[in-house]
Amino acid sequence: MRPVTRPDSNRWERVGRDLAAQESGRRRADVEEEFHSLERALREGDDIDADDVEDARHALNALRRLLEDQLAPLAGVEPWGSSPPSMPYGAAREHYHGVDCDASKSAAPGDD
């Protein structure tokens, strides 16, 4: 019977670093792709729409969450505040609480 040994900590550190590197590469590529699409549309005189901006925001926020939640602690660096939300606060409030967040609508009776 072989003696039980502790896992090689260097091996697990390498695995963690490799996973962080892969995730960093994926997130960087997503941001690059989304912003390249925006740049190309603007240079070619095409319109950009809310979906284009939302896609770029999602990619950028995912990269920021990776940086603040995983990479900063790995480096022993204090994160810059909390990571960005996965959806805008107004949309989250409307989705979860049924609150209409359109500021242009009046809640006063008789205002149409």
PDB file of N, CA and C in Angstrom:
ATOM      1  N   MET A   1       0.850  -1.174   0.000  1.00  0.00           N
ATOM      2  CA  MET A   1       0.000   0.000   0.000  1.00  0.00           C
ATOM      3  C   MET A   1       0.897   1.239   0.000  1.00  0.00           C
ATOM      4  N   ARG A   2       0.563   2.193  -0.879  1.00  0.00           N
ATOM      5  CA  ARG A   2       1.359   3.414  -0.979  1.00  0.00           C
ATOM      6  C   ARG A   2       0.926   4.395   0.097  1.00  0.00           C
ATOM      7  N   PRO A   3       1.876   5.114   0.636  1.00  0.00           N
ATOM      8  CA  PRO A   3       1.506   6.120   1.635  1.00  0.00           C
ATOM      9  C   PRO A   3       0.739   7.266   0.970  1.00  0.00           C
ATOM     10  N   VAL A   4      -0.194   7.825   1.716  1.00  0.00           N
ATOM     11  CA  VAL A   4      -0.967   8.964   1.227  1.00  0.00           C
ATOM     12  C   VAL A   4      -0.081  10.198   1.308  1.00  0.00           C
ATOM     13  N   THR A   5       0.044  10.880   0.186  1.00  0.00           N
ATOM     14  CA  THR A   5       0.875  12.088   0.165  1.00  0.00           C
ATOM     15  C   THR A   5       0.003  13.295  -0.123  1.00  0.00           C
ATOM     16  N   ARG A   6       0.476  14.440   0.281  1.00  0.00           N
ATOM     17  CA  ARG A   6      -0.231  15.688   0.017  1.00  0.00           C
ATOM     18  C   ARG A   6      -0.036  16.067  -1.444  1.00  0.00           C
ATOM     19  N   PRO A   7      -1.060  16.674  -2.060  1.00  0.00           N
ATOM     20  CA  PRO A   7      -0.920  17.071  -3.462  1.00  0.00           C
ATOM     21  C   PRO A   7       0.240  18.044  -3.630  1.00  0.00           C
ATOM     22  N   ASP A   8       0.845  17.975  -4.761  1.00  0.00           N
ATOM     23  CA  ASP A   8       1.956  18.861  -5.078  1.00  0.00           C
ATOM     24  C   ASP A   8       1.419  20.282  -5.240  1.00  0.00           C
ATOM     25  N   SER A   9       1.746  21.156  -4.300  1.00  0.00           N
ATOM     26  CA  SER A   9       1.204  22.520  -4.335  1.00  0.00           C
ATOM     27  C   SER A   9       1.695  23.285  -5.559  1.00  0.00           C
ATOM     28  N   ASN A  10       2.896  23.001  -6.017  1.00  0.00           N
ATOM     29  CA  ASN A  10       3.391  23.672  -7.225  1.00  0.00           C
ATOM     30  C   ASN A  10       2.546  23.302  -8.442  1.00  0.00           C
ATOM     31  N   ARG A  11       2.135  22.046  -8.496  1.00  0.00           N
ATOM     32  CA  ARG A  11       1.301  21.606  -9.610  1.00  0.00           C
ATOM     33  C   ARG A  11      -0.038  22.339  -9.595  1.00  0.00           C
ATOM     34  N   TRP A  12      -0.666  22.441  -8.424  1.00  0.00           N
ATOM     35  CA  TRP A  12      -1.955  23.129  -8.328  1.00  0.00           C
ATOM     36  C   TRP A  12      -1.808  24.616  -8.611  1.00  0.00           C
ATOM     37  N   GLU A  13      -0.692  25.187  -8.227  1.00  0.00           N
ATOM     38  CA  GLU A  13      -0.455  26.596  -8.537  1.00  0.00           C
ATOM     39  C   GLU A  13      -0.358  26.784 -10.052  1.00  0.00           C
ATOM     40  N   ARG A  14       0.339  25.877 -10.719  1.00  0.00           N
ATOM     41  CA  ARG A  14       0.447  25.945 -12.188  1.00  0.00           C
ATOM     42  C   ARG A  14      -0.923  25.794 -12.844  1.00  0.00           C
ATOM     43  N   VAL A  15      -1.719  24.870 -12.339  1.00  0.00           N
ATOM     44  CA  VAL A  15      -3.063  24.670 -12.888  1.00  0.00           C
ATOM     45  C   VAL A  15      -3.883  25.951 -12.729  1.00  0.00           C
ATOM     46  N   GLY A  16      -3.832  26.543 -11.547  1.00  0.00           N
ATOM     47  CA  GLY A  16      -4.564  27.786 -11.304  1.00  0.00           C
ATOM     48  C   GLY A  16      -4.101  28.915 -12.205  1.00  0.00           C
ATOM     49  N   ARG A  17      -2.801  29.032 -12.382  1.00  0.00           N
ATOM     50  CA  ARG A  17      -2.263  30.081 -13.254  1.00  0.00           C
ATOM     51  C   ARG A  17      -2.685  29.844 -14.705  1.00  0.00           C
ATOM     52  N   ASP A  18      -2.643  28.583 -15.134  1.00  0.00           N
ATOM     53  CA  ASP A  18      -3.061  28.268 -16.507  1.00  0.00           C
ATOM     54  C   ASP A  18      -4.534  28.592 -16.724  1.00  0.00           C
ATOM     55  N   LEU A  19      -5.373  28.256 -15.751  1.00  0.00           N
ATOM     56  CA  LEU A  19      -6.800  28.570 -15.868  1.00  0.00           C
ATOM     57  C   LEU A  19      -7.037  30.076 -15.908  1.00  0.00           C
ATOM     58  N   ALA A  20      -6.329  30.814 -15.059  1.00  0.00           N
ATOM     59  CA  ALA A  20      -6.462  32.275 -15.047  1.00  0.00           C
ATOM     60  C   ALA A  20      -5.987  32.862 -16.374  1.00  0.00           C
ATOM     61  N   ALA A  21      -4.914  32.312 -16.925  1.00  0.00           N
ATOM     62  CA  ALA A  21      -4.403  32.798 -18.209  1.00  0.00           C
ATOM     63  C   ALA A  21      -5.409  32.528 -19.330  1.00  0.00           C
ATOM     64  N   GLN A  22      -5.999  31.339 -19.327  1.00  0.00           N
ATOM     65  CA  GLN A  22      -6.993  31.008 -20.353  1.00  0.00           C
ATOM     66  C   GLN A  22      -8.210  31.926 -20.267  1.00  0.00           C
ATOM     67  N   GLU A  23      -8.694  32.141 -19.055  1.00  0.00           N
ATOM     68  CA  GLU A  23      -9.854  33.017 -18.868  1.00  0.00           C
ATOM     69  C   GLU A  23      -9.511  34.450 -19.258  1.00  0.00           C
ATOM     70  N   SER A  24      -8.318  34.898 -18.919  1.00  0.00           N
ATOM     71  CA  SER A  24      -7.879  36.247 -19.304  1.00  0.00           C
ATOM     72  C   SER A  24      -7.861  36.385 -20.820  1.00  0.00           C
ATOM     73  N   GLY A  25      -7.340  35.382 -21.496  1.00  0.00           N
ATOM     74  CA  GLY A  25      -7.293  35.414 -22.957  1.00  0.00           C
ATOM     75  C   GLY A  25      -8.675  35.438 -23.581  1.00  0.00           C
ATOM     76  N   ARG A  26      -9.586  34.638 -23.038  1.00  0.00           N
ATOM     77  CA  ARG A  26     -10.961  34.624 -23.560  1.00  0.00           C
ATOM     78  C   ARG A  26     -11.632  35.977 -23.368  1.00  0.00           C
ATOM     79  N   ARG A  27     -11.498  36.524 -22.178  1.00  0.00           N
ATOM     80  CA  ARG A  27     -12.159  37.808 -21.898  1.00  0.00           C
ATOM     81  C   ARG A  27     -11.549  38.936 -22.729  1.00  0.00           C
ATOM     82  N   ARG A  28     -10.234  38.925 -22.891  1.00  0.00           N
ATOM     83  CA  ARG A  28      -9.568  39.939 -23.713  1.00  0.00           C
ATOM     84  C   ARG A  28     -10.059  39.845 -25.151  1.00  0.00           C
ATOM     85  N   ALA A  29     -10.146  38.630 -25.683  1.00  0.00           N
ATOM     86  CA  ALA A  29     -10.603  38.438 -27.059  1.00  0.00           C
ATOM     87  C   ALA A  29     -12.049  38.905 -27.229  1.00  0.00           C
ATOM     88  N   ASP A  30     -12.896  38.653 -26.234  1.00  0.00           N
ATOM     89  CA  ASP A  30     -14.293  39.104 -26.303  1.00  0.00           C
ATOM     90  C   ASP A  30     -14.372  40.623 -26.378  1.00  0.00           C
ATOM     91  N   VAL A  31     -13.587  41.299 -25.525  1.00  0.00           N
ATOM     92  CA  VAL A  31     -13.586  42.766 -25.525  1.00  0.00           C
ATOM     93  C   VAL A  31     -13.067  43.281 -26.862  1.00  0.00           C
ATOM     94  N   GLU A  32     -11.978  42.698 -27.326  1.00  0.00           N
ATOM     95  CA  GLU A  32     -11.399  43.125 -28.601  1.00  0.00           C
ATOM     96  C   GLU A  32     -12.401  42.955 -29.743  1.00  0.00           C
ATOM     97  N   GLU A  33     -13.074  41.832 -29.778  1.00  0.00           N
ATOM     98  CA  GLU A  33     -14.046  41.559 -30.842  1.00  0.00           C
ATOM     99  C   GLU A  33     -15.205  42.555 -30.812  1.00  0.00           C
ATOM    100  N   GLU A  34     -15.764  42.795 -29.627  1.00  0.00           N
ATOM    101  CA  GLU A  34     -16.914  43.703 -29.527  1.00  0.00           C
ATOM    102  C   GLU A  34     -16.536  45.134 -29.898  1.00  0.00           C
ATOM    103  N   PHE A  35     -15.394  45.598 -29.408  1.00  0.00           N
ATOM    104  CA  PHE A  35     -15.000  46.971 -29.705  1.00  0.00           C
ATOM    105  C   PHE A  35     -14.518  47.113 -31.146  1.00  0.00           C
ATOM    106  N   HIS A  36     -13.971  46.063 -31.711  1.00  0.00           N
ATOM    107  CA  HIS A  36     -13.595  46.105 -33.126  1.00  0.00           C
ATOM    108  C   HIS A  36     -14.846  46.233 -33.990  1.00  0.00           C
ATOM    109  N   SER A  37     -15.911  45.547 -33.613  1.00  0.00           N
ATOM    110  CA  SER A  37     -17.176  45.660 -34.348  1.00  0.00           C
ATOM    111  C   SER A  37     -17.723  47.082 -34.276  1.00  0.00           C
ATOM    112  N   LEU A  38     -17.658  47.681 -33.083  1.00  0.00           N
ATOM    113  CA  LEU A  38     -18.108  49.074 -32.940  1.00  0.00           C
ATOM    114  C   LEU A  38     -17.254  50.007 -33.794  1.00  0.00           C
ATOM    115  N   GLU A  39     -15.947  49.834 -33.715  1.00  0.00           N
ATOM    116  CA  GLU A  39     -15.030  50.689 -34.480  1.00  0.00           C
ATOM    117  C   GLU A  39     -15.299  50.564 -35.981  1.00  0.00           C
ATOM    118  N   ARG A  40     -15.435  49.331 -36.458  1.00  0.00           N
ATOM    119  CA  ARG A  40     -15.663  49.099 -37.883  1.00  0.00           C
ATOM    120  C   ARG A  40     -16.969  49.765 -38.329  1.00  0.00           C
ATOM    121  N   ALA A  41     -18.025  49.613 -37.548  1.00  0.00           N
ATOM    122  CA  ALA A  41     -19.308  50.223 -37.902  1.00  0.00           C
ATOM    123  C   ALA A  41     -19.186  51.739 -37.978  1.00  0.00           C
ATOM    124  N   LEU A  42     -18.518  52.326 -37.004  1.00  0.00           N
ATOM    125  CA  LEU A  42     -18.374  53.780 -36.994  1.00  0.00           C
ATOM    126  C   LEU A  42     -17.528  54.267 -38.165  1.00  0.00           C
ATOM    127  N   ARG A  43     -16.439  53.573 -38.459  1.00  0.00           N
ATOM    128  CA  ARG A  43     -15.566  53.972 -39.575  1.00  0.00           C
ATOM    129  C   ARG A  43     -16.270  53.843 -40.928  1.00  0.00           C
ATOM    130  N   GLU A  44     -17.134  52.845 -41.053  1.00  0.00           N
ATOM    131  CA  GLU A  44     -17.823  52.614 -42.319  1.00  0.00           C
ATOM    132  C   GLU A  44     -19.107  53.423 -42.442  1.00  0.00           C
ATOM    133  N   GLY A  45     -19.396  54.253 -41.436  1.00  0.00           N
ATOM    134  CA  GLY A  45     -20.579  55.101 -41.484  1.00  0.00           C
ATOM    135  C   GLY A  45     -21.868  54.400 -41.108  1.00  0.00           C
ATOM    136  N   ASP A  46     -21.753  53.192 -40.558  1.00  0.00           N
ATOM    137  CA  ASP A  46     -22.946  52.462 -40.132  1.00  0.00           C
ATOM    138  C   ASP A  46     -23.402  52.956 -38.767  1.00  0.00           C
ATOM    139  N   ASP A  47     -24.673  52.759 -38.501  1.00  0.00           N
ATOM    140  CA  ASP A  47     -25.208  53.109 -37.189  1.00  0.00           C
ATOM    141  C   ASP A  47     -24.889  51.998 -36.199  1.00  0.00           C
ATOM    142  N   ILE A  48     -24.702  52.386 -34.956  1.00  0.00           N
ATOM    143  CA  ILE A  48     -24.616  51.403 -33.883  1.00  0.00           C
ATOM    144  C   ILE A  48     -25.904  51.526 -33.084  1.00  0.00           C
ATOM    145  N   ASP A  49     -26.309  50.435 -32.475  1.00  0.00           N
ATOM    146  CA  ASP A  49     -27.566  50.474 -31.733  1.00  0.00           C
ATOM    147  C   ASP A  49     -27.355  50.026 -30.294  1.00  0.00           C
ATOM    148  N   ALA A  50     -28.442  49.996 -29.560  1.00  0.00           N
ATOM    149  CA  ALA A  50     -28.374  49.645 -28.136  1.00  0.00           C
ATOM    150  C   ALA A  50     -27.813  48.246 -27.929  1.00  0.00           C
ATOM    151  N   ASP A  51     -28.124  47.321 -28.822  1.00  0.00           N
ATOM    152  CA  ASP A  51     -27.588  45.960 -28.693  1.00  0.00           C
ATOM    153  C   ASP A  51     -26.072  45.932 -28.842  1.00  0.00           C
ATOM    154  N   ASP A  52     -25.548  46.752 -29.758  1.00  0.00           N
ATOM    155  CA  ASP A  52     -24.093  46.824 -29.938  1.00  0.00           C
ATOM    156  C   ASP A  52     -23.415  47.320 -28.663  1.00  0.00           C
ATOM    157  N   VAL A  53     -23.989  48.356 -28.073  1.00  0.00           N
ATOM    158  CA  VAL A  53     -23.432  48.916 -26.838  1.00  0.00           C
ATOM    159  C   VAL A  53     -23.568  47.914 -25.699  1.00  0.00           C
ATOM    160  N   GLU A  54     -24.712  47.248 -25.615  1.00  0.00           N
ATOM    161  CA  GLU A  54     -24.924  46.261 -24.551  1.00  0.00           C
ATOM    162  C   GLU A  54     -23.926  45.107 -24.664  1.00  0.00           C
ATOM    163  N   ASP A  55     -23.683  44.636 -25.879  1.00  0.00           N
ATOM    164  CA  ASP A  55     -22.713  43.553 -26.075  1.00  0.00           C
ATOM    165  C   ASP A  55     -21.316  43.987 -25.642  1.00  0.00           C
ATOM    166  N   ALA A  56     -20.929  45.207 -25.990  1.00  0.00           N
ATOM    167  CA  ALA A  56     -19.616  45.719 -25.589  1.00  0.00           C
ATOM    168  C   ALA A  56     -19.537  45.875 -24.074  1.00  0.00           C
ATOM    169  N   ARG A  57     -20.608  46.356 -23.466  1.00  0.00           N
ATOM    170  CA  ARG A  57     -20.628  46.488 -22.000  1.00  0.00           C
ATOM    171  C   ARG A  57     -20.476  45.137 -21.312  1.00  0.00           C
ATOM    172  N   HIS A  58     -21.198  44.134 -21.811  1.00  0.00           N
ATOM    173  CA  HIS A  58     -21.115  42.799 -21.205  1.00  0.00           C
ATOM    174  C   HIS A  58     -19.691  42.260 -21.281  1.00  0.00           C
ATOM    175  N   ALA A  59     -19.058  42.419 -22.431  1.00  0.00           N
ATOM    176  CA  ALA A  59     -17.685  41.931 -22.592  1.00  0.00           C
ATOM    177  C   ALA A  59     -16.735  42.681 -21.668  1.00  0.00           C
ATOM    178  N   LEU A  60     -16.886  43.995 -21.615  1.00  0.00           N
ATOM    179  CA  LEU A  60     -16.011  44.808 -20.769  1.00  0.00           C
ATOM    180  C   LEU A  60     -16.230  44.510 -19.289  1.00  0.00           C
ATOM    181  N   ASN A  61     -17.481  44.369 -18.888  1.00  0.00           N
ATOM    182  CA  ASN A  61     -17.775  44.070 -17.484  1.00  0.00           C
ATOM    183  C   ASN A  61     -17.278  42.688 -17.078  1.00  0.00           C
ATOM    184  N   ALA A  62     -17.374  41.715 -17.983  1.00  0.00           N
ATOM    185  CA  ALA A  62     -16.860  40.376 -17.674  1.00  0.00           C
ATOM    186  C   ALA A  62     -15.349  40.428 -17.459  1.00  0.00           C
ATOM    187  N   LEU A  63     -14.655  41.198 -18.282  1.00  0.00           N
ATOM    188  CA  LEU A  63     -13.207  41.361 -18.108  1.00  0.00           C
ATOM    189  C   LEU A  63     -12.905  42.068 -16.791  1.00  0.00           C
ATOM    190  N   ARG A  64     -13.667  43.082 -16.472  1.00  0.00           N
ATOM    191  CA  ARG A  64     -13.458  43.823 -15.220  1.00  0.00           C
ATOM    192  C   ARG A  64     -13.724  42.934 -14.005  1.00  0.00           C
ATOM    193  N   ARG A  65     -14.787  42.105 -14.069  1.00  0.00           N
ATOM    194  CA  ARG A  65     -15.060  41.186 -12.959  1.00  0.00           C
ATOM    195  C   ARG A  65     -13.911  40.201 -12.774  1.00  0.00           C
ATOM    196  N   LEU A  66     -13.371  39.687 -13.872  1.00  0.00           N
ATOM    197  CA  LEU A  66     -12.224  38.780 -13.787  1.00  0.00           C
ATOM    198  C   LEU A  66     -11.046  39.482 -13.120  1.00  0.00           C
ATOM    199  N   LEU A  67     -10.782  40.700 -13.537  1.00  0.00           N
ATOM    200  CA  LEU A  67      -9.654  41.453 -12.983  1.00  0.00           C
ATOM    201  C   LEU A  67      -9.824  41.710 -11.493  1.00  0.00           C
ATOM    202  N   GLU A  68     -10.987  42.198 -11.103  1.00  0.00           N
ATOM    203  CA  GLU A  68     -11.201  42.588  -9.711  1.00  0.00           C
ATOM    204  C   GLU A  68     -11.437  41.399  -8.782  1.00  0.00           C
ATOM    205  N   ASP A  69     -12.169  40.384  -9.251  1.00  0.00           N
ATOM    206  CA  ASP A  69     -12.546  39.266  -8.379  1.00  0.00           C
ATOM    207  C   ASP A  69     -11.497  38.165  -8.312  1.00  0.00           C
ATOM    208  N   GLN A  70     -10.710  37.998  -9.368  1.00  0.00           N
ATOM    209  CA  GLN A  70      -9.770  36.882  -9.392  1.00  0.00           C
ATOM    210  C   GLN A  70      -8.315  37.309  -9.505  1.00  0.00           C
ATOM    211  N   LEU A  71      -8.013  38.196 -10.448  1.00  0.00           N
ATOM    212  CA  LEU A  71      -6.610  38.522 -10.689  1.00  0.00           C
ATOM    213  C   LEU A  71      -6.028  39.455  -9.635  1.00  0.00           C
ATOM    214  N   ALA A  72      -6.785  40.454  -9.213  1.00  0.00           N
ATOM    215  CA  ALA A  72      -6.270  41.369  -8.182  1.00  0.00           C
ATOM    216  C   ALA A  72      -5.935  40.618  -6.893  1.00  0.00           C
ATOM    217  N   PRO A  73      -6.831  39.769  -6.378  1.00  0.00           N
ATOM    218  CA  PRO A  73      -6.473  39.012  -5.175  1.00  0.00           C
ATOM    219  C   PRO A  73      -5.272  38.088  -5.390  1.00  0.00           C
ATOM    220  N   LEU A  74      -5.154  37.502  -6.582  1.00  0.00           N
ATOM    221  CA  LEU A  74      -3.997  36.652  -6.880  1.00  0.00           C
ATOM    222  C   LEU A  74      -2.691  37.424  -6.742  1.00  0.00           C
ATOM    223  N   ALA A  75      -2.733  38.688  -7.156  1.00  0.00           N
ATOM    224  CA  ALA A  75      -1.541  39.532  -7.113  1.00  0.00           C
ATOM    225  C   ALA A  75      -1.352  40.187  -5.753  1.00  0.00           C
ATOM    226  N   GLY A  76      -2.289  39.963  -4.846  1.00  0.00           N
ATOM    227  CA  GLY A  76      -2.201  40.595  -3.537  1.00  0.00           C
ATOM    228  C   GLY A  76      -2.546  42.069  -3.577  1.00  0.00           C
ATOM    229  N   VAL A  77      -3.332  42.448  -4.584  1.00  0.00           N
ATOM    230  CA  VAL A  77      -3.718  43.843  -4.778  1.00  0.00           C
ATOM    231  C   VAL A  77      -5.173  44.007  -4.368  1.00  0.00           C
ATOM    232  N   GLU A  78      -5.452  45.080  -3.671  1.00  0.00           N
ATOM    233  CA  GLU A  78      -6.832  45.353  -3.277  1.00  0.00           C
ATOM    234  C   GLU A  78      -7.653  45.722  -4.507  1.00  0.00           C
ATOM    235  N   PRO A  79      -8.816  45.088  -4.699  1.00  0.00           N
ATOM    236  CA  PRO A  79      -9.662  45.431  -5.848  1.00  0.00           C
ATOM    237  C   PRO A  79     -10.128  46.884  -5.779  1.00  0.00           C
ATOM    238  N   TRP A  80     -10.396  47.463  -6.920  1.00  0.00           N
ATOM    239  CA  TRP A  80     -10.920  48.827  -7.004  1.00  0.00           C
ATOM    240  C   TRP A  80     -12.423  48.778  -6.823  1.00  0.00           C
ATOM    241  N   GLY A  81     -12.870  48.710  -5.614  1.00  0.00           N
ATOM    242  CA  GLY A  81     -14.304  48.670  -5.346  1.00  0.00           C
ATOM    243  C   GLY A  81     -14.905  47.355  -5.780  1.00  0.00           C
ATOM    244  N   SER A  82     -16.210  47.324  -5.828  1.00  0.00           N
ATOM    245  CA  SER A  82     -16.884  46.088  -6.218  1.00  0.00           C
ATOM    246  C   SER A  82     -16.861  45.956  -7.736  1.00  0.00           C
ATOM    247  N   SER A  83     -16.974  44.735  -8.190  1.00  0.00           N
ATOM    248  CA  SER A  83     -16.994  44.516  -9.632  1.00  0.00           C
ATOM    249  C   SER A  83     -18.332  44.991 -10.185  1.00  0.00           C
ATOM    250  N   PRO A  84     -18.376  45.298 -11.476  1.00  0.00           N
ATOM    251  CA  PRO A  84     -19.610  45.828 -12.053  1.00  0.00           C
ATOM    252  C   PRO A  84     -20.737  44.800 -12.013  1.00  0.00           C
ATOM    253  N   PRO A  85     -21.967  45.280 -11.946  1.00  0.00           N
ATOM    254  CA  PRO A  85     -23.101  44.357 -11.924  1.00  0.00           C
ATOM    255  C   PRO A  85     -23.251  43.663 -13.272  1.00  0.00           C
ATOM    256  N   SER A  86     -23.917  42.529 -13.266  1.00  0.00           N
ATOM    257  CA  SER A  86     -24.119  41.805 -14.520  1.00  0.00           C
ATOM    258  C   SER A  86     -25.257  42.405 -15.348  1.00  0.00           C
ATOM    259  N   MET A  87     -26.083  43.239 -14.724  1.00  0.00           N
ATOM    260  CA  MET A  87     -27.113  43.970 -15.463  1.00  0.00           C
ATOM    261  C   MET A  87     -27.304  45.329 -14.793  1.00  0.00           C
ATOM    262  N   PRO A  88     -27.781  46.338 -15.546  1.00  0.00           N
ATOM    263  CA  PRO A  88     -27.982  47.665 -14.958  1.00  0.00           C
ATOM    264  C   PRO A  88     -28.924  47.605 -13.756  1.00  0.00           C
ATOM    265  N   TYR A  89     -28.678  48.467 -12.776  1.00  0.00           N
ATOM    266  CA  TYR A  89     -29.478  48.460 -11.550  1.00  0.00           C
ATOM    267  C   TYR A  89     -30.962  48.651 -11.827  1.00  0.00           C
ATOM    268  N   GLY A  90     -31.294  49.557 -12.730  1.00  0.00           N
ATOM    269  CA  GLY A  90     -32.699  49.802 -13.039  1.00  0.00           C
ATOM    270  C   GLY A  90     -33.377  48.576 -13.621  1.00  0.00           C
ATOM    271  N   ALA A  91     -32.696  47.897 -14.528  1.00  0.00           N
ATOM    272  CA  ALA A  91     -33.257  46.684 -15.129  1.00  0.00           C
ATOM    273  C   ALA A  91     -33.404  45.586 -14.087  1.00  0.00           C
ATOM    274  N   ALA A  92     -32.447  45.479 -13.190  1.00  0.00           N
ATOM    275  CA  ALA A  92     -32.524  44.467 -12.132  1.00  0.00           C
ATOM    276  C   ALA A  92     -33.695  44.757 -11.200  1.00  0.00           C
ATOM    277  N   ARG A  93     -33.857  46.025 -10.825  1.00  0.00           N
ATOM    278  CA  ARG A  93     -34.958  46.386  -9.930  1.00  0.00           C
ATOM    279  C   ARG A  93     -36.297  46.092 -10.599  1.00  0.00           C
ATOM    280  N   GLU A  94     -36.411  46.446 -11.877  1.00  0.00           N
ATOM    281  CA  GLU A  94     -37.658  46.190 -12.592  1.00  0.00           C
ATOM    282  C   GLU A  94     -37.914  44.687 -12.714  1.00  0.00           C
ATOM    283  N   HIS A  95     -36.877  43.928 -13.010  1.00  0.00           N
ATOM    284  CA  HIS A  95     -37.019  42.482 -13.183  1.00  0.00           C
ATOM    285  C   HIS A  95     -37.401  41.790 -11.877  1.00  0.00           C
ATOM    286  N   TYR A  96     -36.698  42.108 -10.807  1.00  0.00           N
ATOM    287  CA  TYR A  96     -36.894  41.389  -9.550  1.00  0.00           C
ATOM    288  C   TYR A  96     -38.011  41.947  -8.677  1.00  0.00           C
ATOM    289  N   HIS A  97     -38.300  43.238  -8.814  1.00  0.00           N
ATOM    290  CA  HIS A  97     -39.291  43.854  -7.926  1.00  0.00           C
ATOM    291  C   HIS A  97     -40.514  44.386  -8.666  1.00  0.00           C
ATOM    292  N   GLY A  98     -40.509  44.300  -9.986  1.00  0.00           N
ATOM    293  CA  GLY A  98     -41.650  44.768 -10.759  1.00  0.00           C
ATOM    294  C   GLY A  98     -41.821  46.271 -10.724  1.00  0.00           C
ATOM    295  N   VAL A  99     -40.759  47.000 -10.420  1.00  0.00           N
ATOM    296  CA  VAL A  99     -40.812  48.456 -10.352  1.00  0.00           C
ATOM    297  C   VAL A  99     -40.474  49.004 -11.721  1.00  0.00           C
ATOM    298  N   ASP A 100     -41.351  49.863 -12.267  1.00  0.00           N
ATOM    299  CA  ASP A 100     -41.083  50.489 -13.551  1.00  0.00           C
ATOM    300  C   ASP A 100     -40.090  51.609 -13.323  1.00  0.00           C
ATOM    301  N   CYS A 101     -38.946  51.534 -13.972  1.00  0.00           N
ATOM    302  CA  CYS A 101     -37.863  52.484 -13.724  1.00  0.00           C
ATOM    303  C   CYS A 101     -37.821  53.606 -14.739  1.00  0.00           C
ATOM    304  N   ASP A 102     -38.855  53.754 -15.591  1.00  0.00           N
ATOM    305  CA  ASP A 102     -38.858  54.809 -16.587  1.00  0.00           C
ATOM    306  C   ASP A 102     -39.179  56.128 -15.897  1.00  0.00           C
ATOM    307  N   ALA A 103     -38.189  57.004 -15.796  1.00  0.00           N
ATOM    308  CA  ALA A 103     -38.343  58.274 -15.079  1.00  0.00           C
ATOM    309  C   ALA A 103     -39.291  59.218 -15.797  1.00  0.00           C
ATOM    310  N   SER A 104     -39.560  58.977 -17.092  1.00  0.00           N
ATOM    311  CA  SER A 104     -40.433  59.886 -17.822  1.00  0.00           C
ATOM    312  C   SER A 104     -41.905  59.673 -17.482  1.00  0.00           C
ATOM    313  N   LYS A 105     -42.237  58.572 -16.851  1.00  0.00           N
ATOM    314  CA  LYS A 105     -43.626  58.307 -16.480  1.00  0.00           C
ATOM    315  C   LYS A 105     -43.919  58.919 -15.120  1.00  0.00           C
ATOM    316  N   SER A 106     -45.048  59.550 -15.015  1.00  0.00           N
ATOM    317  CA  SER A 106     -45.447  60.164 -13.761  1.00  0.00           C
ATOM    318  C   SER A 106     -46.312  59.201 -12.972  1.00  0.00           C
ATOM    319  N   ALA A 107     -46.132  59.199 -11.681  1.00  0.00           N
ATOM    320  CA  ALA A 107     -46.937  58.342 -10.814  1.00  0.00           C
ATOM    321  C   ALA A 107     -48.159  59.077 -10.282  1.00  0.00           C
ATOM    322  N   ALA A 108     -48.268  60.363 -10.571  1.00  0.00           N
ATOM    323  CA  ALA A 108     -49.379  61.154 -10.055  1.00  0.00           C
ATOM    324  C   ALA A 108     -50.662  60.794 -10.790  1.00  0.00           C
ATOM    325  N   PRO A 109     -51.788  60.653 -10.046  1.00  0.00           N
ATOM    326  CA  PRO A 109     -53.063  60.334 -10.688  1.00  0.00           C
ATOM    327  C   PRO A 109     -53.456  61.436 -11.658  1.00  0.00           C
ATOM    328  N   GLY A 110     -53.989  61.025 -12.795  1.00  0.00           N
ATOM    329  CA  GLY A 110     -54.450  61.995 -13.776  1.00  0.00           C
ATOM    330  C   GLY A 110     -53.384  62.435 -14.750  1.00  0.00           C
ATOM    331  N   ASP A 111     -52.118  62.139 -14.512  1.00  0.00           N
ATOM    332  CA  ASP A 111     -51.052  62.495 -15.451  1.00  0.00           C
ATOM    333  C   ASP A 111     -50.947  61.411 -16.505  1.00  0.00           C
ATOM    334  N   ASP A 112     -51.195  61.759 -17.726  1.00  0.00           N
ATOM    335  CA  ASP A 112     -51.110  60.773 -18.808  1.00  0.00           C
ATOM    336  C   ASP A 112     -50.043  61.137 -19.770  1.00  0.00           C
TER     337      ASP A 112
END
